[in-house]
Amino acid sequence: RGERWCCGEDEDDEGDEDAMSGWGSTSSSFGGAGSSGISPSGGGREPTEQEQARMLAEIQQLQSQAETQVRVQEALAEITDKCWDKCMGKPGTKLSSSEESCFANCAERFLEASMFVQRRLLKESR
């Protein structure tokens, strides 16, 4: 008799409960009573304290990277808004040379000012 692995139809529909008989033991590993749980380290065992500490450090690093990415995106959006309002005349198919220059200078001044403020706040917090 063929086995049903996913979504296809089996030629032999008799004994559907037999086809699912292995699921009972698997479902208990998703947190059921008496389950040891599924561990990221594999092998069906719980992670050691050292493995848990490593995983926690990796999660914290990923979270920090995500927060940094959000801050960069927010700063870029702010630069874009401020410089657009300051430099953009009548939108057309191409930027004029004065608009290009304005955008470049605006973005550079904004970044310099942001870095100055960050350095000042860091210095004051010490």
CSV table of N, CA, C and O in Angstrom, one decimal:
chain,number,residue,atom,x,y,z
A,1,ARG,N,0.8,-1.2,0.0
A,1,ARG,CA,0.0,0.0,0.0
A,1,ARG,C,0.9,1.2,0.0
A,1,ARG,O,1.9,1.3,0.7
A,2,GLY,N,0.5,2.3,-0.8
A,2,GLY,CA,1.3,3.5,-0.8
A,2,GLY,C,1.1,4.3,0.4
A,2,GLY,O,0.1,4.1,1.2
A,3,GLU,N,2.0,5.2,0.7
A,3,GLU,CA,1.9,6.1,1.8
A,3,GLU,C,1.5,7.5,1.4
A,3,GLU,O,1.8,8.0,0.3
A,4,ARG,N,0.8,8.2,2.3
A,4,ARG,CA,0.3,9.5,2.0
A,4,ARG,C,1.2,10.4,2.9
A,4,ARG,O,1.2,10.4,4.1
A,5,TRP,N,2.0,11.2,2.2
A,5,TRP,CA,3.0,12.1,2.9
A,5,TRP,C,2.5,13.5,3.1
A,5,TRP,O,2.8,14.1,4.1
A,6,CYS,N,1.7,13.9,2.2
A,6,CYS,CA,1.2,15.3,2.3
A,6,CYS,C,-0.2,15.5,1.8
A,6,CYS,O,-1.1,15.1,2.4
A,7,CYS,N,-0.2,15.9,0.7
A,7,CYS,CA,-1.5,16.5,0.2
A,7,CYS,C,-2.1,15.7,-1.0
A,7,CYS,O,-3.2,16.0,-1.4
A,8,GLY,N,-1.3,14.7,-1.5
A,8,GLY,CA,-1.8,14.0,-2.6
A,8,GLY,C,-2.8,12.9,-2.2
A,8,GLY,O,-2.9,12.5,-1.0
A,9,GLU,N,-3.5,12.4,-3.1
A,9,GLU,CA,-4.5,11.3,-2.9
A,9,GLU,C,-3.8,10.0,-3.0
A,9,GLU,O,-3.0,9.7,-3.8
A,10,ASP,N,-4.1,9.1,-2.0
A,10,ASP,CA,-3.5,7.7,-2.0
A,10,ASP,C,-4.5,6.9,-2.8
A,10,ASP,O,-5.7,7.0,-2.7
A,11,GLU,N,-4.0,5.9,-3.5
A,11,GLU,CA,-4.9,5.0,-4.3
A,11,GLU,C,-5.7,4.2,-3.3
A,11,GLU,O,-6.8,3.9,-3.6
A,12,ASP,N,-5.1,3.8,-2.2
A,12,ASP,CA,-5.8,3.0,-1.2
A,12,ASP,C,-6.2,3.9,0.0
A,12,ASP,O,-5.4,4.3,0.8
A,13,ASP,N,-7.5,4.3,0.0
A,13,ASP,CA,-8.0,5.2,1.1
A,13,ASP,C,-8.4,4.5,2.3
A,13,ASP,O,-8.7,5.1,3.3
A,14,GLU,N,-8.3,3.1,2.3
A,14,GLU,CA,-8.6,2.4,3.5
A,14,GLU,C,-7.5,2.5,4.5
A,14,GLU,O,-6.3,2.6,4.2
A,15,GLY,N,-7.9,2.5,5.8
A,15,GLY,CA,-6.9,2.6,6.8
A,15,GLY,C,-6.2,3.9,6.9
A,15,GLY,O,-5.0,4.0,7.2
A,16,ASP,N,-7.0,5.1,6.7
A,16,ASP,CA,-6.4,6.4,6.9
A,16,ASP,C,-5.9,6.6,8.3
A,16,ASP,O,-4.9,7.3,8.5
A,17,GLU,N,-6.5,6.0,9.3
A,17,GLU,CA,-6.0,6.1,10.6
A,17,GLU,C,-4.6,5.5,10.7
A,17,GLU,O,-3.8,6.0,11.5
A,18,ASP,N,-4.4,4.4,10.0
A,18,ASP,CA,-3.0,3.8,10.1
A,18,ASP,C,-2.0,4.7,9.5
A,18,ASP,O,-0.9,4.7,9.9
A,19,ALA,N,-2.4,5.4,8.4
A,19,ALA,CA,-1.4,6.3,7.8
A,19,ALA,C,-1.0,7.4,8.7
A,19,ALA,O,0.1,8.0,8.6
A,20,MET,N,-1.9,7.8,9.7
A,20,MET,CA,-1.6,8.8,10.6
A,20,MET,C,-1.1,8.3,11.9
A,20,MET,O,-0.9,9.1,12.9
A,21,SER,N,-0.9,7.0,12.1
A,21,SER,CA,-0.6,6.5,13.4
A,21,SER,C,0.7,7.0,14.0
A,21,SER,O,0.9,7.1,15.2
A,22,GLY,N,1.7,7.4,13.2
A,22,GLY,CA,2.9,7.9,13.7
A,22,GLY,C,2.8,9.3,14.2
A,22,GLY,O,3.7,9.8,14.9
A,23,TRP,N,1.8,10.0,13.9
A,23,TRP,CA,1.6,11.4,14.3
A,23,TRP,C,1.4,11.6,15.8
A,23,TRP,O,1.8,12.6,16.3
A,24,GLY,N,0.8,10.6,16.4
A,24,GLY,CA,0.6,10.7,17.9
A,24,GLY,C,1.8,11.0,18.7
A,24,GLY,O,1.9,11.8,19.5
A,25,SER,N,2.9,10.2,18.4
A,25,SER,CA,4.1,10.4,19.1
A,25,SER,C,4.8,11.7,18.7
A,25,SER,O,5.5,12.3,19.6
A,26,THR,N,4.7,12.1,17.5
A,26,THR,CA,5.3,13.3,17.0
A,26,THR,C,4.7,14.5,17.7
A,26,THR,O,5.3,15.4,18.1
A,27,SER,N,3.3,14.5,17.8
A,27,SER,CA,2.7,15.7,18.3
A,27,SER,C,3.0,15.9,19.7
A,27,SER,O,3.0,17.1,20.2
A,28,SER,N,3.3,14.9,20.5
A,28,SER,CA,3.7,15.1,21.9
A,28,SER,C,5.0,15.9,22.0
A,28,SER,O,5.2,16.5,23.0
A,29,SER,N,5.8,15.9,21.0
A,29,SER,CA,7.1,16.6,21.1
A,29,SER,C,6.9,18.1,20.8
A,29,SER,O,7.8,18.8,20.9
A,30,PHE,N,5.7,18.5,20.5
A,30,PHE,CA,5.4,19.9,20.4
A,30,PHE,C,4.9,20.6,21.6
A,30,PHE,O,4.2,21.6,21.6
A,31,GLY,N,5.2,19.9,22.8
A,31,GLY,CA,4.8,20.6,24.0
A,31,GLY,C,3.7,19.8,24.8
A,31,GLY,O,3.2,20.4,25.7
A,32,GLY,N,3.4,18.7,24.4
A,32,GLY,CA,2.3,17.9,25.1
A,32,GLY,C,2.8,17.4,26.4
A,32,GLY,O,4.0,17.5,26.8
A,33,ALA,N,1.9,16.8,27.2
A,33,ALA,CA,2.3,16.3,28.5
A,33,ALA,C,3.4,15.3,28.4
A,33,ALA,O,3.3,14.4,27.5
A,34,GLY,N,4.3,15.4,29.3
A,34,GLY,CA,5.4,14.4,29.3
A,34,GLY,C,6.4,14.5,28.1
A,34,GLY,O,7.2,13.7,27.9
A,35,SER,N,6.3,15.6,27.4
A,35,SER,CA,7.1,15.8,26.2
A,35,SER,C,8.4,16.5,26.7
A,35,SER,O,8.5,17.3,27.6
A,36,SER,N,9.5,16.1,26.0
A,36,SER,CA,10.8,16.8,26.3
A,36,SER,C,10.9,18.0,25.4
A,36,SER,O,11.8,18.8,25.6
A,37,GLY,N,10.0,18.2,24.4
A,37,GLY,CA,10.1,19.4,23.6
A,37,GLY,C,11.0,19.2,22.4
A,37,GLY,O,11.8,18.2,22.4
A,38,ILE,N,10.9,20.0,21.5
A,38,ILE,CA,11.9,20.0,20.3
A,38,ILE,C,13.0,21.0,20.6
A,38,ILE,O,12.7,22.1,21.0
A,39,SER,N,14.2,20.5,20.5
A,39,SER,CA,15.3,21.4,20.8
A,39,SER,C,15.9,21.9,19.5
A,39,SER,O,16.0,21.1,18.6
A,40,PRO,N,16.4,23.1,19.5
A,40,PRO,CA,17.1,23.7,18.3
A,40,PRO,C,18.4,22.9,18.0
A,40,PRO,O,18.8,22.9,16.9
A,41,SER,N,18.9,22.3,19.0
A,41,SER,CA,20.2,21.6,18.8
A,41,SER,C,20.0,20.2,18.1
A,41,SER,O,20.9,19.6,17.7
A,42,GLY,N,18.7,19.8,18.0
A,42,GLY,CA,18.4,18.5,17.3
A,42,GLY,C,18.7,17.3,18.2
A,42,GLY,O,19.1,17.4,19.4
A,43,GLY,N,18.3,16.2,17.7
A,43,GLY,CA,18.6,14.9,18.5
A,43,GLY,C,17.6,14.7,19.5
A,43,GLY,O,17.7,13.7,20.2
A,44,GLY,N,16.5,15.5,19.7
A,44,GLY,CA,15.5,15.2,20.6
A,44,GLY,C,15.9,15.5,22.1
A,44,GLY,O,15.2,15.1,23.0
A,45,ARG,N,17.0,16.1,22.4
A,45,ARG,CA,17.4,16.3,23.7
A,45,ARG,C,17.3,17.8,24.0
A,45,ARG,O,17.3,18.7,23.1
A,46,GLU,N,17.2,18.1,25.3
A,46,GLU,CA,17.2,19.5,25.7
A,46,GLU,C,18.6,20.1,25.5
A,46,GLU,O,19.6,19.5,25.7
A,47,PRO,N,18.7,21.4,25.1
A,47,PRO,CA,20.0,22.1,25.0
A,47,PRO,C,20.7,22.2,26.4
A,47,PRO,O,20.0,22.4,27.4
A,48,THR,N,22.0,22.1,26.4
A,48,THR,CA,22.7,22.3,27.6
A,48,THR,C,22.7,23.8,28.0
A,48,THR,O,22.3,24.7,27.2
A,49,GLU,N,23.1,24.1,29.2
A,49,GLU,CA,23.1,25.5,29.6
A,49,GLU,C,24.1,26.4,28.7
A,49,GLU,O,23.8,27.5,28.4
A,50,GLN,N,25.2,25.8,28.3
A,50,GLN,CA,26.1,26.5,27.4
A,50,GLN,C,25.4,26.7,26.1
A,50,GLN,O,25.6,27.8,25.5
A,51,GLU,N,24.7,25.7,25.6
A,51,GLU,CA,24.0,25.9,24.3
A,51,GLU,C,22.9,27.0,24.4
A,51,GLU,O,22.7,27.8,23.5
A,52,GLN,N,22.2,27.0,25.5
A,52,GLN,CA,21.1,27.9,25.8
A,52,GLN,C,21.7,29.4,25.8
A,52,GLN,O,21.2,30.3,25.3
A,53,ALA,N,22.9,29.5,26.5
A,53,ALA,CA,23.5,30.8,26.6
A,53,ALA,C,24.0,31.3,25.2
A,53,ALA,O,23.8,32.4,24.9
A,54,ARG,N,24.5,30.3,24.4
A,54,ARG,CA,24.9,30.7,23.0
A,54,ARG,C,23.7,31.1,22.2
A,54,ARG,O,23.8,32.1,21.5
A,55,MET,N,22.6,30.4,22.3
A,55,MET,CA,21.4,30.7,21.5
A,55,MET,C,20.9,32.1,22.0
A,55,MET,O,20.5,32.9,21.1
A,56,LEU,N,20.9,32.4,23.3
A,56,LEU,CA,20.4,33.6,23.8
A,56,LEU,C,21.3,34.8,23.3
A,56,LEU,O,20.8,35.8,22.9
A,57,ALA,N,22.6,34.6,23.3
A,57,ALA,CA,23.5,35.6,22.8
A,57,ALA,C,23.3,35.8,21.3
A,57,ALA,O,23.3,37.0,20.8
A,58,GLU,N,23.0,34.8,20.5
A,58,GLU,CA,22.7,35.0,19.1
A,58,GLU,C,21.4,35.7,18.9
A,58,GLU,O,21.4,36.6,18.0
A,59,ILE,N,20.4,35.4,19.7
A,59,ILE,CA,19.1,36.1,19.6
A,59,ILE,C,19.3,37.6,19.9
A,59,ILE,O,18.8,38.5,19.2
A,60,GLN,N,20.1,37.9,21.0
A,60,GLN,CA,20.3,39.3,21.4
A,60,GLN,C,21.1,40.0,20.3
A,60,GLN,O,20.8,41.2,20.0
A,61,GLN,N,22.0,39.3,19.6
A,61,GLN,CA,22.8,40.0,18.6
A,61,GLN,C,21.9,40.3,17.4
A,61,GLN,O,21.9,41.3,16.8
A,62,LEU,N,21.0,39.3,17.0
A,62,LEU,CA,20.1,39.5,15.9
A,62,LEU,C,19.1,40.7,16.2
A,62,LEU,O,18.8,41.5,15.3
A,63,GLN,N,18.7,40.7,17.5
A,63,GLN,CA,17.8,41.8,17.9
A,63,GLN,C,18.4,43.1,17.8
A,63,GLN,O,17.9,44.1,17.3
A,64,SER,N,19.7,43.2,18.2
A,64,SER,CA,20.5,44.4,18.1
A,64,SER,C,20.7,44.9,16.7
A,64,SER,O,20.5,46.1,16.3
A,65,GLN,N,21.0,43.9,15.8
A,65,GLN,CA,21.1,44.2,14.4
A,65,GLN,C,19.8,44.7,13.8
A,65,GLN,O,19.8,45.7,13.0
A,66,ALA,N,18.7,44.1,14.2
A,66,ALA,CA,17.4,44.6,13.6
A,66,ALA,C,17.1,46.0,14.1
A,66,ALA,O,16.6,46.8,13.3
A,67,GLU,N,17.4,46.3,15.4
A,67,GLU,CA,17.1,47.6,15.9
A,67,GLU,C,18.0,48.6,15.2
A,67,GLU,O,17.6,49.7,14.9
A,68,THR,N,19.3,48.3,14.9
A,68,THR,CA,20.1,49.2,14.2
A,68,THR,C,19.6,49.5,12.8
A,68,THR,O,19.6,50.6,12.3
A,69,GLN,N,19.2,48.4,12.2
A,69,GLN,CA,18.6,48.6,10.8
A,69,GLN,C,17.4,49.5,10.8
A,69,GLN,O,17.3,50.3,9.9
A,70,VAL,N,16.6,49.3,11.8
A,70,VAL,CA,15.4,50.2,11.9
A,70,VAL,C,15.8,51.7,12.1
A,70,VAL,O,15.3,52.6,11.4
A,71,ARG,N,16.8,51.9,13.0
A,71,ARG,CA,17.3,53.3,13.2
A,71,ARG,C,17.9,53.9,11.9
A,71,ARG,O,17.6,55.0,11.6
A,72,VAL,N,18.6,53.1,11.1
A,72,VAL,CA,19.2,53.5,9.9
A,72,VAL,C,18.0,53.9,8.9
A,72,VAL,O,18.1,54.9,8.2
A,73,GLN,N,17.0,53.0,8.8
A,73,GLN,CA,15.9,53.3,7.9
A,73,GLN,C,15.2,54.5,8.3
A,73,GLN,O,14.7,55.3,7.4
A,74,GLU,N,15.0,54.7,9.6
A,74,GLU,CA,14.3,55.9,10.1
A,74,GLU,C,15.1,57.2,9.7
A,74,GLU,O,14.5,58.2,9.3
A,75,ALA,N,16.4,57.1,9.9
A,75,ALA,CA,17.2,58.3,9.6
A,75,ALA,C,17.2,58.6,8.1
A,75,ALA,O,17.1,59.7,7.7
A,76,LEU,N,17.2,57.5,7.3
A,76,LEU,CA,17.2,57.7,5.9
A,76,LEU,C,15.9,58.4,5.5
A,76,LEU,O,15.8,59.3,4.6
A,77,ALA,N,14.8,57.9,6.1
A,77,ALA,CA,13.5,58.5,5.7
A,77,ALA,C,13.4,60.0,6.2
A,77,ALA,O,12.9,60.8,5.4
A,78,GLU,N,14.0,60.3,7.3
A,78,GLU,CA,14.0,61.7,7.8
A,78,GLU,C,14.9,62.6,6.8
A,78,GLU,O,14.5,63.7,6.5
A,79,ILE,N,16.0,62.0,6.4
A,79,ILE,CA,16.9,62.8,5.5
A,79,ILE,C,16.1,63.0,4.2
A,79,ILE,O,16.1,64.1,3.7
A,80,THR,N,15.5,62.0,3.7
A,80,THR,CA,14.8,62.1,2.4
A,80,THR,C,13.7,63.2,2.5
A,80,THR,O,13.6,64.0,1.7
A,81,ASP,N,12.9,63.1,3.6
A,81,ASP,CA,11.8,64.1,3.8
A,81,ASP,C,12.3,65.5,3.9
A,81,ASP,O,11.9,66.4,3.2
A,82,LYS,N,13.3,65.7,4.7
A,82,LYS,CA,13.9,67.1,4.9
A,82,LYS,C,14.5,67.6,3.7
A,82,LYS,O,14.3,68.8,3.3
A,83,CYS,N,15.3,66.8,3.0
A,83,CYS,CA,16.0,67.3,1.8
A,83,CYS,C,15.1,67.4,0.7
A,83,CYS,O,15.3,68.3,-0.2
A,84,TRP,N,14.1,66.6,0.6
A,84,TRP,CA,13.1,66.7,-0.5
A,84,TRP,C,12.4,68.1,-0.4
A,84,TRP,O,12.3,68.9,-1.3
A,85,ASP,N,11.9,68.4,0.9
A,85,ASP,CA,11.2,69.7,1.1
A,85,ASP,C,12.1,70.9,0.8
A,85,ASP,O,11.7,71.9,0.3
A,86,LYS,N,13.4,70.7,1.1
A,86,LYS,CA,14.3,71.9,1.0
A,86,LYS,C,14.8,72.0,-0.5
A,86,LYS,O,14.9,73.1,-1.0
A,87,CYS,N,15.0,70.9,-1.2
A,87,CYS,CA,15.7,71.0,-2.4
A,87,CYS,C,14.9,70.8,-3.7
A,87,CYS,O,15.3,71.2,-4.8
A,88,MET,N,13.8,70.1,-3.5
A,88,MET,CA,13.0,69.7,-4.7
A,88,MET,C,12.1,70.9,-5.2
A,88,MET,O,11.3,71.4,-4.4
A,89,GLY,N,12.3,71.3,-6.4
A,89,GLY,CA,11.5,72.3,-7.0
A,89,GLY,C,10.3,71.6,-7.6
A,89,GLY,O,9.6,70.9,-6.9
A,90,LYS,N,10.1,71.8,-8.8
A,90,LYS,CA,9.0,71.2,-9.6
A,90,LYS,C,9.5,69.9,-10.1
A,90,LYS,O,10.4,69.8,-10.8
A,91,PRO,N,8.8,68.8,-9.6
A,91,PRO,CA,9.3,67.4,-10.0
A,91,PRO,C,9.2,67.3,-11.5
A,91,PRO,O,8.2,67.7,-12.2
A,92,GLY,N,10.2,66.7,-12.1
A,92,GLY,CA,10.3,66.5,-13.5
A,92,GLY,C,10.8,65.1,-13.8
A,92,GLY,O,10.9,64.3,-12.9
A,93,THR,N,11.3,64.9,-15.0
A,93,THR,CA,11.9,63.6,-15.4
A,93,THR,C,13.3,63.4,-14.9
A,93,THR,O,13.9,62.3,-14.9
A,94,LYS,N,14.0,64.6,-14.6
A,94,LYS,CA,15.4,64.6,-14.3
A,94,LYS,C,15.7,65.7,-13.3
A,94,LYS,O,15.0,66.7,-13.3
A,95,LEU,N,16.6,65.4,-12.3
A,95,LEU,CA,17.0,66.4,-11.4
A,95,LEU,C,17.9,67.5,-12.1
A,95,LEU,O,18.8,67.1,-12.9
A,96,SER,N,17.7,68.7,-11.8
A,96,SER,CA,18.6,69.7,-12.3
A,96,SER,C,20.0,69.6,-11.5
A,96,SER,O,20.0,69.0,-10.5
A,97,SER,N,21.0,70.2,-12.0
A,97,SER,CA,22.3,70.2,-11.4
A,97,SER,C,22.2,70.9,-10.0
A,97,SER,O,22.8,70.4,-9.0
A,98,SER,N,21.5,71.9,-9.9
A,98,SER,CA,21.3,72.6,-8.6
A,98,SER,C,20.6,71.8,-7.6
A,98,SER,O,20.9,71.7,-6.4
A,99,GLU,N,19.5,71.0,-8.1
A,99,GLU,CA,18.8,70.1,-7.2
A,99,GLU,C,19.7,68.9,-6.7
A,99,GLU,O,19.7,68.6,-5.5
A,100,GLU,N,20.5,68.4,-7.6
A,100,GLU,CA,21.5,67.3,-7.3
A,100,GLU,C,22.4,67.8,-6.2
A,100,GLU,O,22.7,67.1,-5.2
A,101,SER,N,23.0,69.0,-6.4
A,101,SER,CA,23.9,69.6,-5.5
A,101,SER,C,23.3,69.8,-4.1
A,101,SER,O,23.8,69.5,-3.1
A,102,CYS,N,22.1,70.3,-4.2
A,102,CYS,CA,21.3,70.6,-2.9
A,102,CYS,C,21.1,69.3,-2.2
A,102,CYS,O,21.3,69.3,-0.9
A,103,PHE,N,20.6,68.3,-2.8
A,103,PHE,CA,20.4,67.0,-2.2
A,103,PHE,C,21.7,66.4,-1.5
A,103,PHE,O,21.7,66.0,-0.4
A,104,ALA,N,22.8,66.5,-2.3
A,104,ALA,CA,24.0,66.0,-1.7
A,104,ALA,C,24.5,66.8,-0.5
A,104,ALA,O,24.8,66.2,0.5
A,105,ASN,N,24.4,68.1,-0.6
A,105,ASN,CA,24.8,68.9,0.5
A,105,ASN,C,23.9,68.8,1.7
A,105,ASN,O,24.3,68.7,2.9
A,106,CYS,N,22.6,68.7,1.4
A,106,CYS,CA,21.6,68.5,2.5
A,106,CYS,C,21.8,67.2,3.3
A,106,CYS,O,21.9,67.2,4.5
A,107,ALA,N,22.0,66.1,2.6
A,107,ALA,CA,22.2,64.8,3.2
A,107,ALA,C,23.5,64.8,4.0
A,107,ALA,O,23.5,64.3,5.1
A,108,GLU,N,24.6,65.4,3.5
A,108,GLU,CA,25.8,65.5,4.2
A,108,GLU,C,25.7,66.3,5.4
A,108,GLU,O,26.2,65.9,6.5
A,109,ARG,N,25.1,67.5,5.4
A,109,ARG,CA,24.9,68.3,6.6
A,109,ARG,C,24.0,67.6,7.6
A,109,ARG,O,24.3,67.7,8.8
A,110,PHE,N,23.0,66.9,7.2
A,110,PHE,CA,22.1,66.2,8.1
A,110,PHE,C,22.9,65.1,8.8
A,110,PHE,O,22.8,65.0,10.0
A,111,LEU,N,23.7,64.4,8.1
A,111,LEU,CA,24.5,63.3,8.7
A,111,LEU,C,25.5,63.9,9.7
A,111,LEU,O,25.7,63.4,10.8
A,112,GLU,N,26.2,65.0,9.3
A,112,GLU,CA,27.1,65.6,10.2
A,112,GLU,C,26.5,66.1,11.5
A,112,GLU,O,27.0,65.9,12.6
A,113,ALA,N,25.3,66.7,11.3
A,113,ALA,CA,24.6,67.2,12.5
A,113,ALA,C,24.1,66.0,13.4
A,113,ALA,O,24.3,66.1,14.6
A,114,SER,N,23.7,65.0,12.8
A,114,SER,CA,23.2,63.8,13.6
A,114,SER,C,24.4,63.2,14.4
A,114,SER,O,24.3,62.8,15.5
A,115,MET,N,25.6,63.1,13.7
A,115,MET,CA,26.8,62.5,14.4
A,115,MET,C,27.2,63.5,15.5
A,115,MET,O,27.6,63.0,16.6
A,116,PHE,N,27.2,64.8,15.3
A,116,PHE,CA,27.5,65.7,16.3
A,116,PHE,C,26.6,65.5,17.6
A,116,PHE,O,27.1,65.5,18.7
A,117,VAL,N,25.3,65.4,17.3
A,117,VAL,CA,24.4,65.3,18.4
A,117,VAL,C,24.7,64.0,19.2
A,117,VAL,O,24.7,63.9,20.4
A,118,GLN,N,24.9,62.9,18.4
A,118,GLN,CA,25.1,61.6,19.1
A,118,GLN,C,26.4,61.6,19.9
A,118,GLN,O,26.4,61.1,21.0
A,119,ARG,N,27.5,62.2,19.4
A,119,ARG,CA,28.7,62.3,20.1
A,119,ARG,C,28.5,63.2,21.4
A,119,ARG,O,29.0,62.8,22.5
A,120,ARG,N,27.8,64.3,21.3
A,120,ARG,CA,27.5,65.1,22.4
A,120,ARG,C,26.7,64.4,23.5
A,120,ARG,O,27.1,64.4,24.7
A,121,LEU,N,25.7,63.7,23.1
A,121,LEU,CA,24.9,62.9,24.1
A,121,LEU,C,25.7,61.8,24.7
A,121,LEU,O,25.6,61.6,25.9
A,122,LEU,N,26.5,61.2,24.0
A,122,LEU,CA,27.4,60.1,24.5
A,122,LEU,C,28.4,60.7,25.5
A,122,LEU,O,28.6,60.2,26.6
A,123,LYS,N,28.9,61.9,25.2
A,123,LYS,CA,29.9,62.5,26.1
A,123,LYS,C,29.2,62.9,27.4
A,123,LYS,O,29.8,62.8,28.4
A,124,GLU,N,28.0,63.5,27.3
A,124,GLU,CA,27.3,63.9,28.5
A,124,GLU,C,26.8,62.8,29.3
A,124,GLU,O,26.7,62.9,30.5
A,125,SER,N,26.6,61.6,28.7
A,125,SER,CA,26.1,60.5,29.5
A,125,SER,C,27.2,59.8,30.3
A,125,SER,O,27.0,59.0,31.2
A,126,ARG,N,28.5,60.1,30.0
A,126,ARG,CA,29.6,59.5,30.8
A,126,ARG,C,29.9,60.2,32.0
A,126,ARG,O,29.7,61.1,32.5
